[in-house]
mmCIF file of C-alpha atoms in Angstrom:
data_model
loop_
_atom_site.group_PDB
_atom_site.id
_atom_site.type_symbol
_atom_site.label_atom_id
_atom_site.label_comp_id
_atom_site.label_asym_id
_atom_site.label_seq_id
_atom_site.Cartn_x
_atom_site.Cartn_y
_atom_site.Cartn_z
ATOM 1 C CA MET A 7 0.133 -0.205 0.126
ATOM 2 C CA ASN A 8 1.600 3.191 -0.994
ATOM 3 C CA LEU A 9 1.631 6.429 1.122
ATOM 4 C CA SER A 10 -0.808 8.508 -0.509
ATOM 5 C CA ARG A 11 -3.465 5.607 0.435
ATOM 6 C CA LEU A 12 -2.629 5.117 3.417
ATOM 7 C CA ARG A 13 -3.411 8.804 4.119
ATOM 8 C CA ARG A 14 -6.559 8.744 2.408
ATOM 9 C CA LEU A 15 -7.822 5.789 4.375
ATOM 10 C CA LEU A 16 -6.719 7.653 7.276
ATOM 11 C CA GLN A 17 -8.686 10.614 5.679
ATOM 12 C CA LEU A 18 -11.566 8.614 5.344
ATOM 13 C CA ILE A 19 -11.875 7.562 8.834
ATOM 14 C CA ASN A 20 -11.587 10.840 10.670
ATOM 15 C CA LEU A 21 -14.409 11.788 7.973
ATOM 16 C CA LEU A 22 -16.453 8.961 9.075
ATOM 17 C CA GLN A 23 -16.390 9.013 12.651
ATOM 18 C CA GLY A 24 -16.707 12.893 12.987
ATOM 19 C CA GLY A 25 -20.511 12.443 13.648
ATOM 20 C CA ARG A 26 -21.920 13.085 9.960
ATOM 21 C CA GLN A 27 -22.788 10.642 7.466
ATOM 22 C CA HIS A 28 -21.525 10.836 3.842
ATOM 23 C CA ASN A 29 -22.253 9.640 0.411
ATOM 24 C CA THR A 30 -19.680 8.667 -1.634
ATOM 25 C CA GLU A 31 -19.658 11.254 -3.618
ATOM 26 C CA ALA A 32 -18.913 13.594 -0.774
ATOM 27 C CA LEU A 33 -16.012 11.450 0.350
ATOM 28 C CA ALA A 34 -14.804 11.376 -3.413
ATOM 29 C CA ARG A 35 -14.838 15.637 -3.193
ATOM 30 C CA GLU A 36 -13.156 15.545 -0.293
ATOM 31 C CA CYS A 37 -10.638 13.101 -1.084
ATOM 32 C CA GLU A 38 -9.969 14.328 -4.613
ATOM 33 C CA VAL A 39 -10.603 10.564 -6.204
ATOM 34 C CA SER A 40 -13.187 8.809 -7.955
ATOM 35 C CA ARG A 41 -16.015 6.720 -6.710
ATOM 36 C CA ARG A 42 -14.792 4.202 -7.865
ATOM 37 C CA THR A 43 -11.643 4.485 -5.736
ATOM 38 C CA ILE A 44 -13.710 5.617 -2.666
ATOM 39 C CA PHE A 45 -15.539 2.036 -2.924
ATOM 40 C CA ARG A 46 -12.295 0.130 -3.263
ATOM 41 C CA ASP A 47 -11.082 1.935 -0.143
ATOM 42 C CA LEU A 48 -14.379 1.170 1.666
ATOM 43 C CA ASP A 49 -13.903 -2.284 1.280
ATOM 44 C CA THR A 50 -10.913 -2.323 2.410
ATOM 45 C CA LEU A 51 -11.670 -0.741 5.658
ATOM 46 C CA ARG A 52 -14.600 -3.194 6.213
ATOM 47 C CA THR A 53 -11.652 -6.003 5.502
ATOM 48 C CA ALA A 54 -9.573 -4.495 8.318
ATOM 49 C CA GLY A 55 -12.438 -4.834 10.388
ATOM 50 C CA VAL A 56 -13.681 -1.028 10.637
ATOM 51 C CA PRO A 57 -17.181 -1.014 11.682
ATOM 52 C CA LEU A 58 -18.641 0.591 8.666
ATOM 53 C CA VAL A 59 -22.418 1.545 8.871
ATOM 54 C CA TYR A 60 -24.272 1.783 5.434
ATOM 55 C CA ASP A 61 -27.585 3.575 6.146
ATOM 56 C CA GLU A 62 -29.445 2.564 3.387
ATOM 57 C CA SER A 63 -32.623 5.116 3.147
ATOM 58 C CA GLN A 64 -30.037 8.125 2.758
ATOM 59 C CA GLN A 65 -27.389 5.763 0.735
ATOM 60 C CA ARG A 66 -24.715 7.347 3.147
ATOM 61 C CA TYR A 67 -22.037 5.765 5.777
ATOM 62 C CA HIS A 68 -20.344 6.538 8.821
ATOM 63 C CA ILE A 69 -18.743 4.698 11.383
ATOM 64 C CA PRO A 70 -19.997 5.132 15.370
ATOM 65 C CA GLY A 71 -18.307 7.544 17.217
ATOM 66 C CA THR A 72 -17.193 5.047 20.105
ATOM 67 C CA TYR A 73 -15.863 2.876 17.660
ATOM 68 C CA TYR A 74 -12.155 5.091 18.046
ATOM 69 C CA LEU A 75 -10.810 6.842 21.207
ATOM 70 C CA PRO A 76 -10.460 10.701 20.210
ATOM 71 C CA PRO A 77 -7.193 11.862 20.736
ATOM 72 C CA THR A 78 -5.814 12.275 24.421
ATOM 73 C CA ASN A 79 -3.517 15.302 25.423
ATOM 74 C CA PHE A 80 -1.103 13.102 27.813
ATOM 75 C CA THR A 81 1.445 14.241 30.343
ATOM 76 C CA PRO A 82 4.759 12.706 29.804
ATOM 77 C CA GLU A 83 3.693 11.666 33.528
ATOM 78 C CA GLU A 84 0.574 9.967 32.523
ATOM 79 C CA ALA A 85 1.826 8.646 29.138
ATOM 80 C CA MET A 86 4.499 6.504 30.929
ATOM 81 C CA ALA A 87 2.719 5.035 33.785
ATOM 82 C CA LEU A 88 0.207 3.896 31.126
ATOM 83 C CA VAL A 89 2.900 2.526 29.066
ATOM 84 C CA VAL A 90 5.266 1.043 32.055
ATOM 85 C CA LEU A 91 1.738 -0.587 33.541
ATOM 86 C CA CYS A 92 0.553 -1.762 29.697
ATOM 87 C CA HIS A 93 4.225 -3.306 29.127
ATOM 88 C CA ASP A 94 5.431 -4.931 32.349
ATOM 89 C CA LEU A 95 1.485 -6.013 33.110
ATOM 90 C CA ALA A 96 0.861 -7.763 29.410
ATOM 91 C CA GLY A 97 3.745 -10.216 29.758
ATOM 92 C CA GLN A 98 2.430 -11.406 33.491
ATOM 93 C CA LEU A 99 -1.246 -11.459 33.322
ATOM 94 C CA PRO A 100 -3.364 -14.441 32.394
ATOM 95 C CA ALA A 101 -5.943 -14.331 30.095
ATOM 96 C CA PRO A 102 -8.577 -12.823 29.048
ATOM 97 C CA PHE A 103 -6.495 -9.877 29.043
ATOM 98 C CA PHE A 104 -3.081 -9.925 28.337
ATOM 99 C CA LYS A 105 -2.995 -9.815 24.543
ATOM 100 C CA PRO A 106 -5.814 -6.361 25.043
ATOM 101 C CA VAL A 107 -3.267 -4.638 27.005
ATOM 102 C CA ARG A 108 -0.026 -5.346 25.112
ATOM 103 C CA ASN A 109 -1.815 -4.082 21.962
ATOM 104 C CA ALA A 110 -3.309 -1.131 24.320
ATOM 105 C CA ALA A 111 0.219 -0.186 25.423
ATOM 106 C CA MET A 112 1.404 -0.341 21.407
ATOM 107 C CA LYS A 113 -1.296 1.745 20.308
ATOM 108 C CA LEU A 114 -0.856 4.419 23.088
ATOM 109 C CA GLU A 115 3.141 4.601 22.485
ATOM 110 C CA ASN A 116 2.718 4.772 18.226
ATOM 111 C CA ALA A 117 -0.294 7.707 18.797
ATOM 112 C CA LEU A 118 2.193 10.002 21.401
ATOM 113 C CA PRO A 119 4.331 12.922 19.720
ATOM 114 C CA VAL A 120 7.783 12.032 18.409
ATOM 115 C CA ARG A 121 9.425 13.637 21.482
ATOM 116 C CA LEU A 122 7.376 12.133 24.311
ATOM 117 C CA ARG A 123 7.115 8.934 22.535
ATOM 118 C CA GLU A 124 11.087 8.882 22.962
ATOM 119 C CA ARG A 125 11.070 10.462 26.536
ATOM 120 C CA VAL A 126 8.369 7.827 27.615
ATOM 121 C CA ARG A 127 10.853 5.165 25.901
ATOM 122 C CA THR A 128 13.349 6.052 27.559
ATOM 123 C CA ASP A 129 12.098 6.897 31.595
ATOM 124 C CA ALA A 130 10.213 3.474 31.240
ATOM 125 C CA GLY A 131 13.429 1.475 31.233
ATOM 126 C CA ALA A 132 14.095 2.860 34.654
ATOM 127 C CA VAL A 133 10.641 1.073 36.068
ATOM 128 C CA GLN A 134 10.050 -2.151 36.144
ATOM 129 C CA ILE A 135 7.151 -4.251 37.712
ATOM 130 C CA GLN A 136 6.874 -7.659 39.064
ATOM 131 C CA MET A 137 3.872 -9.579 39.991
ATOM 132 C CA VAL A 138 3.662 -12.603 42.020
ATOM 133 C CA PRO A 139 3.739 -15.816 39.851
ATOM 134 C CA THR A 140 0.018 -16.491 38.417
ATOM 135 C CA ASN A 141 -2.159 -19.162 36.805
ATOM 136 C CA ARG A 142 -1.141 -18.724 33.225
ATOM 137 C CA LEU A 143 -4.584 -20.120 31.783
ATOM 138 C CA ASP A 144 -2.707 -21.341 28.994
ATOM 139 C CA GLY A 145 -5.689 -22.356 26.257
ATOM 140 C CA CYS A 146 -8.473 -20.931 28.656
ATOM 141 C CA GLU A 147 -9.306 -17.765 26.448
ATOM 142 C CA SER A 148 -12.050 -19.427 24.549
ATOM 143 C CA THR A 149 -13.725 -20.305 28.244
ATOM 144 C CA CYS A 150 -13.000 -16.583 29.905
ATOM 145 C CA ASP A 151 -15.132 -15.259 26.541
ATOM 146 C CA LEU A 152 -17.733 -17.414 26.520
ATOM 147 C CA LEU A 153 -18.218 -16.567 30.417
ATOM 148 C CA LEU A 154 -17.694 -12.690 30.097
ATOM 149 C CA SER A 155 -20.321 -13.092 27.706
ATOM 150 C CA ALA A 156 -22.538 -14.850 29.347
ATOM 151 C CA ALA A 157 -22.431 -12.837 32.010
ATOM 152 C CA THR A 158 -22.971 -9.648 30.475
ATOM 153 C CA SER A 159 -26.031 -10.755 28.430
ATOM 154 C CA ARG A 160 -26.929 -12.664 31.652
ATOM 155 C CA ARG A 161 -27.277 -16.359 30.193
ATOM 156 C CA SER A 162 -26.697 -19.558 32.416
ATOM 157 C CA VAL A 163 -23.832 -22.043 31.124
ATOM 158 C CA ARG A 164 -22.811 -25.536 31.843
ATOM 159 C CA ILE A 165 -19.325 -26.510 32.875
ATOM 160 C CA ALA A 166 -17.422 -29.659 33.582
ATOM 161 C CA TYR A 167 -15.374 -29.033 36.486
ATOM 162 C CA ARG A 168 -12.445 -30.651 38.251
ATOM 163 C CA SER A 169 -13.357 -30.005 41.690
ATOM 164 C CA LEU A 170 -10.803 -30.207 44.581
ATOM 165 C CA ALA A 171 -13.619 -30.216 47.229
ATOM 166 C CA GLU A 172 -14.884 -33.452 46.218
ATOM 167 C CA ASP A 173 -12.214 -34.597 44.159
ATOM 168 C CA LYS A 174 -13.533 -35.360 41.461
ATOM 169 C CA GLU A 175 -15.072 -33.916 38.002
ATOM 170 C CA ILE A 176 -18.413 -32.694 38.673
ATOM 171 C CA CYS A 177 -21.063 -30.650 36.225
ATOM 172 C CA THR A 178 -23.687 -28.437 36.644
ATOM 173 C CA ARG A 179 -25.391 -25.473 35.121
ATOM 174 C CA LEU A 180 -23.695 -22.022 36.410
ATOM 175 C CA GLN A 181 -25.209 -18.601 36.347
ATOM 176 C CA PRO A 182 -22.536 -16.426 36.264
ATOM 177 C CA TYR A 183 -22.375 -13.672 38.225
ATOM 178 C CA ARG A 184 -19.278 -11.936 38.166
ATOM 179 C CA LEU A 185 -15.699 -12.623 36.796
ATOM 180 C CA LEU A 186 -12.861 -12.114 40.189
ATOM 181 C CA PHE A 187 -9.084 -12.296 39.570
ATOM 182 C CA SER A 188 -7.560 -12.644 42.838
ATOM 183 C CA ARG A 189 -4.001 -12.893 43.541
ATOM 184 C CA ARG A 190 -2.956 -15.207 41.271
ATOM 185 C CA SER A 191 -5.630 -16.940 39.377
ATOM 186 C CA TRP A 192 -9.646 -15.936 37.534
ATOM 187 C CA TYR A 193 -12.314 -17.213 39.011
ATOM 188 C CA ILE A 194 -15.966 -16.955 38.161
ATOM 189 C CA ILE A 195 -18.695 -16.538 40.886
ATOM 190 C CA GLY A 196 -22.436 -17.837 40.424
ATOM 191 C CA ARG A 197 -25.227 -20.160 41.706
ATOM 192 C CA SER A 198 -24.329 -23.535 40.826
ATOM 193 C CA SER A 199 -27.384 -26.144 40.127
ATOM 194 C CA LEU A 200 -25.289 -28.848 41.643
ATOM 195 C CA HIS A 201 -24.596 -27.380 44.732
ATOM 196 C CA ARG A 202 -27.687 -24.625 44.882
ATOM 197 C CA ALA A 203 -26.018 -21.938 46.078
ATOM 198 C CA THR A 204 -23.559 -19.469 45.149
ATOM 199 C CA ARG A 205 -19.926 -21.190 44.575
ATOM 200 C CA THR A 206 -16.614 -19.750 43.737
ATOM 201 C CA PHE A 207 -14.831 -21.743 40.438
ATOM 202 C CA ASN A 208 -11.192 -21.833 39.172
ATOM 203 C CA LEU A 209 -11.456 -20.980 35.472
ATOM 204 C CA GLY A 210 -8.260 -23.138 35.203
ATOM 205 C CA ARG A 211 -9.989 -26.098 36.444
ATOM 206 C CA ILE A 212 -12.796 -25.884 33.636
ATOM 207 C CA LEU A 213 -12.862 -28.110 31.712
ATOM 208 C CA ARG A 214 -15.739 -27.984 29.157
ATOM 209 C CA ILE A 215 -18.090 -25.246 28.826
ATOM 210 C CA GLU A 216 -21.472 -25.383 26.604
ATOM 211 C CA PRO A 217 -23.778 -21.840 26.454
ATOM 212 C CA LEU A 218 -27.549 -22.250 27.519
ATOM 213 C CA GLU A 219 -29.809 -20.027 26.405
ATOM 214 C CA ASP A 220 -31.824 -19.680 29.451
ATOM 215 C CA ARG A 221 -31.986 -16.333 31.051
ATOM 216 C CA TYR A 222 -31.363 -15.581 34.737
ATOM 217 C CA GLU A 223 -31.627 -12.617 37.045
ATOM 218 C CA ILE A 224 -28.847 -11.541 39.689
ATOM 219 C CA PRO A 225 -30.318 -11.577 43.157
ATOM 220 C CA HIS A 226 -30.810 -7.955 44.089
ATOM 221 C CA GLY A 227 -28.281 -6.837 46.075
ATOM 222 C CA PHE A 228 -25.693 -9.053 45.369
ATOM 223 C CA SER A 229 -21.937 -8.072 45.619
ATOM 224 C CA VAL A 230 -18.506 -9.870 45.563
ATOM 225 C CA GLU A 231 -17.455 -8.046 48.769
ATOM 226 C CA ARG A 232 -21.153 -9.176 50.450
ATOM 227 C CA TYR A 233 -20.950 -12.686 49.203
ATOM 228 C CA LEU A 234 -17.054 -13.048 50.553
ATOM 229 C CA ARG A 235 -17.985 -11.512 53.791
ATOM 230 C CA ASN A 236 -14.951 -11.809 55.834
ATOM 231 C CA ALA A 237 -12.891 -14.448 53.948
ATOM 232 C CA TRP A 238 -9.544 -14.317 54.567
ATOM 233 C CA HIS A 239 -9.410 -14.976 50.426
ATOM 234 C CA LEU A 240 -11.844 -16.960 48.470
ATOM 235 C CA ILE A 241 -13.745 -19.133 50.789
ATOM 236 C CA PRO A 242 -16.362 -18.179 53.228
ATOM 237 C CA GLU A 243 -17.134 -20.499 56.023
ATOM 238 C CA PRO A 244 -20.860 -21.028 57.389
ATOM 239 C CA GLY A 245 -21.031 -20.095 60.829
ATOM 240 C CA PRO A 246 -20.193 -16.415 62.996
ATOM 241 C CA ASP A 247 -16.959 -14.862 61.829
ATOM 242 C CA ARG A 248 -14.256 -15.681 64.556
ATOM 243 C CA GLU A 249 -11.965 -13.446 66.306
ATOM 244 C CA VAL A 250 -8.051 -14.065 65.273
ATOM 245 C CA VAL A 251 -4.649 -13.454 67.325
ATOM 246 C CA VAL A 252 -1.630 -14.562 65.590
ATOM 247 C CA ARG A 253 1.501 -13.787 68.012
ATOM 248 C CA PHE A 254 4.833 -13.339 65.276
ATOM 249 C CA THR A 255 8.249 -13.113 66.184
ATOM 250 C CA ARG A 256 10.132 -10.168 66.252
ATOM 251 C CA LYS A 257 12.056 -11.417 63.196
ATOM 252 C CA VAL A 258 9.450 -11.060 61.153
ATOM 253 C CA ALA A 259 6.825 -8.679 62.702
ATOM 254 C CA GLN A 260 7.830 -5.647 60.986
ATOM 255 C CA ASN A 261 7.616 -7.774 57.790
ATOM 256 C CA VAL A 262 3.814 -8.775 58.413
ATOM 257 C CA ALA A 263 3.478 -4.944 59.593
ATOM 258 C CA GLU A 264 3.976 -3.276 56.470
ATOM 259 C CA VAL A 265 1.733 -5.239 54.418
ATOM 260 C CA ALA A 266 -2.465 -4.962 53.967
ATOM 261 C CA TRP A 267 -3.047 -8.754 54.408
ATOM 262 C CA HIS A 268 -6.615 -8.033 55.493
ATOM 263 C CA LYS A 269 -9.519 -5.601 55.405
ATOM 264 C CA THR A 270 -10.222 -5.820 59.205
ATOM 265 C CA GLN A 271 -6.718 -6.494 60.856
ATOM 266 C CA ARG A 272 -5.346 -4.691 63.564
ATOM 267 C CA LEU A 273 -1.903 -4.564 64.655
ATOM 268 C CA GLU A 274 -0.547 -4.592 68.159
ATOM 269 C CA PHE A 275 3.441 -4.366 68.607
ATOM 270 C CA ARG A 276 4.445 -6.154 72.113
ATOM 271 C CA PRO A 277 7.125 -4.850 74.459
ATOM 272 C CA ASP A 278 9.626 -7.119 72.957
ATOM 273 C CA GLY A 279 9.174 -6.887 69.243
ATOM 274 C CA ALA A 280 6.702 -9.065 68.761
ATOM 275 C CA LEU A 281 3.448 -8.266 67.012
ATOM 276 C CA ASP A 282 -0.334 -9.548 67.482
ATOM 277 C CA PHE A 283 -1.675 -9.890 64.298
ATOM 278 C CA ARG A 284 -5.634 -9.293 64.942
ATOM 279 C CA VAL A 285 -7.756 -10.208 62.535
ATOM 280 C CA THR A 286 -12.057 -10.901 62.184
ATOM 281 C CA VAL A 287 -12.735 -14.005 59.343
ATOM 282 C CA SER A 288 -15.167 -15.717 58.113
ATOM 283 C CA GLY A 289 -13.725 -19.117 58.502
ATOM 284 C CA LEU A 290 -10.229 -20.521 59.871
ATOM 285 C CA ASN A 291 -8.684 -23.039 57.087
ATOM 286 C CA GLU A 292 -7.814 -20.535 54.793
ATOM 287 C CA MET A 293 -6.122 -18.371 57.406
ATOM 288 C CA SER A 294 -3.936 -21.815 58.836
ATOM 289 C CA TRP A 295 -2.321 -22.004 55.296
ATOM 290 C CA TRP A 296 -1.194 -18.123 55.451
ATOM 291 C CA ILE A 297 0.041 -18.822 58.875
ATOM 292 C CA LEU A 298 2.052 -22.301 58.299
ATOM 293 C CA GLY A 299 3.993 -20.097 55.898
ATOM 294 C CA TYR A 300 5.594 -18.258 58.734
ATOM 295 C CA GLY A 301 6.860 -21.639 60.267
ATOM 296 C CA ASP A 302 8.239 -21.416 63.758
ATOM 297 C CA GLN A 303 7.530 -17.268 63.600
ATOM 298 C CA ALA A 304 4.214 -17.565 64.171
ATOM 299 C CA GLU A 305 1.666 -18.660 66.885
ATOM 300 C CA VAL A 306 -1.765 -18.736 67.140
ATOM 301 C CA ILE A 307 -2.714 -17.800 70.484
ATOM 302 C CA GLN A 308 -6.599 -17.635 69.504
ATOM 303 C CA PRO A 309 -9.006 -19.455 68.749
ATOM 304 C CA PRO A 310 -8.231 -22.985 69.912
ATOM 305 C CA GLU A 311 -9.781 -24.661 66.644
ATOM 306 C CA LEU A 312 -7.385 -22.159 64.785
ATOM 307 C CA ARG A 313 -4.241 -23.525 66.678
ATOM 308 C CA ARG A 314 -5.542 -27.407 66.809
ATOM 309 C CA ILE A 315 -5.572 -26.668 63.284
ATOM 310 C CA VAL A 316 -2.242 -25.194 62.380
ATOM 311 C CA ALA A 317 -0.939 -27.946 64.609
ATOM 312 C CA GLY A 318 -2.394 -30.739 62.879
ATOM 313 C CA HIS A 319 -0.948 -29.434 59.417
ATOM 314 C CA ALA A 320 2.190 -29.046 61.368
ATOM 315 C CA ALA A 321 2.595 -32.764 63.044
ATOM 316 C CA ARG A 322 1.366 -34.360 59.354
ATOM 317 C CA MET A 323 4.266 -32.174 57.470
ATOM 318 C CA LEU A 324 6.640 -33.732 60.532
ATOM 319 C CA ALA A 325 5.302 -37.321 59.706
ATOM 320 C CA SER A 326 6.404 -36.499 56.077
ATOM 321 C CA TYR A 327 10.220 -36.845 57.205
ATOM 322 C CA PRO A 328 9.966 -39.737 59.229
ATOM 323 C CA GLU A 329 13.964 -39.769 58.972
ATOM 324 C CA PHE A 330 14.216 -36.963 61.723
ATOM 325 C CA ALA A 331 12.864 -37.526 65.121
ATOM 326 C CA ALA A 332 11.072 -34.400 66.851
ATOM 327 C CA SER A 333 13.739 -34.160 69.413
ATOM 328 C CA GLU A 334 16.370 -33.634 66.887
ATOM 329 C CA ILE A 335 14.671 -30.461 64.994
ATOM 330 C CA PRO A 336 16.127 -27.700 66.961
ATOM 331 C CA GLY A 337 13.225 -25.433 68.664
ATOM 332 C CA HIS A 338 10.626 -28.067 68.156
ATOM 333 C CA HIS A 339 8.960 -29.349 71.278
ATOM 334 C CA TRP A 340 6.263 -31.665 70.237
ATOM 335 C CA GLY A 341 3.652 -32.828 72.802
ATOM 336 C CA ALA A 342 0.955 -35.762 72.482
ATOM 337 C CA GLU A 343 -1.645 -33.127 71.360
ATOM 338 C CA ALA A 344 0.263 -32.088 68.195
ATOM 339 C CA ALA A 345 0.355 -35.938 67.536
ATOM 340 C CA LYS A 346 -3.008 -36.449 67.901
ATOM 341 C CA GLN A 347 -3.699 -33.893 64.720
ATOM 342 C CA ARG A 348 -2.222 -36.260 62.430
ATOM 343 C CA GLU A 349 -5.409 -37.677 61.889
ATOM 344 C CA VAL A 350 -7.284 -34.104 61.656
ATOM 345 C CA PRO A 351 -9.030 -34.004 57.956
ATOM 346 C CA LEU A 352 -7.895 -31.469 55.368
ATOM 347 C CA ARG A 353 -10.514 -28.824 54.201
ATOM 348 C CA ARG A 354 -9.416 -28.006 50.005
ATOM 349 C CA PRO A 355 -11.203 -25.247 48.770
ATOM 350 C CA LEU A 356 -13.797 -26.290 45.781
#
């Protein structure tokens, strides 16, 4: 494609999305070419995916005004922030957004004035964003698209799902309420016909999905926040919320205090430098895994049920290393109570 035709195509796009409709004669006059050339150019735009709309009654064309964003005057700081976020996150975000984010970064960068583009590229090299490892959801793009379409059109889907809680493949009709990205993966929250309740499903464990025609309404007042209550992460458990106190040693106290782990957390430093971490949670099992991540630098003070859960995990962990006696591990003293916890069953997320 030669430069003159490329300029003409851009001119056509500007004319057609300017808010007025144009017939081929007016377009030919504006572009100083024949109507035959305009027809070829319009076909080229259609082939490229430009959404041309033809009003047959008036024999005029236009492009919906919302298709292309109008030019925006970014400051250097605004442009750099967007480019850095898009470029750094594009390679780390799981489906369905990593491709659109990467394409958006390229479009934004290419649309900037030359001097601003050069400055942004130079300044962006001084900044890097590194996310925690995420579930890449390779091959799940079609699943994401179907769920997003179902959620926006309020249509049910049927899914086959590899359930960890039931330790088998299940099939359920799902009314998808919200797509949620949390920490490391994408989830779909919706009403499951099998469970007759609102449940959370990990997109990476959806084996098959089939769109259905039946429509549904999201319950009045539903929100992700209300559904999750005060869950430590994604699994609210039945029953009243529990008050938890975890004591962290001085060695990790500051590290724990620097992060907003939960919306209800309260911090209380002790005279010896240790930290009492207080939180109100809807269920204890999820939180137990986080506590275990700090090893012997964390001790559950209350409630007793959470102490038993953590002790049970620790006892089973020790049992996995039979060649080491408990007495041989410095700093650990295992009593009869901890030994009993080897039989405590594990609760796994759905």
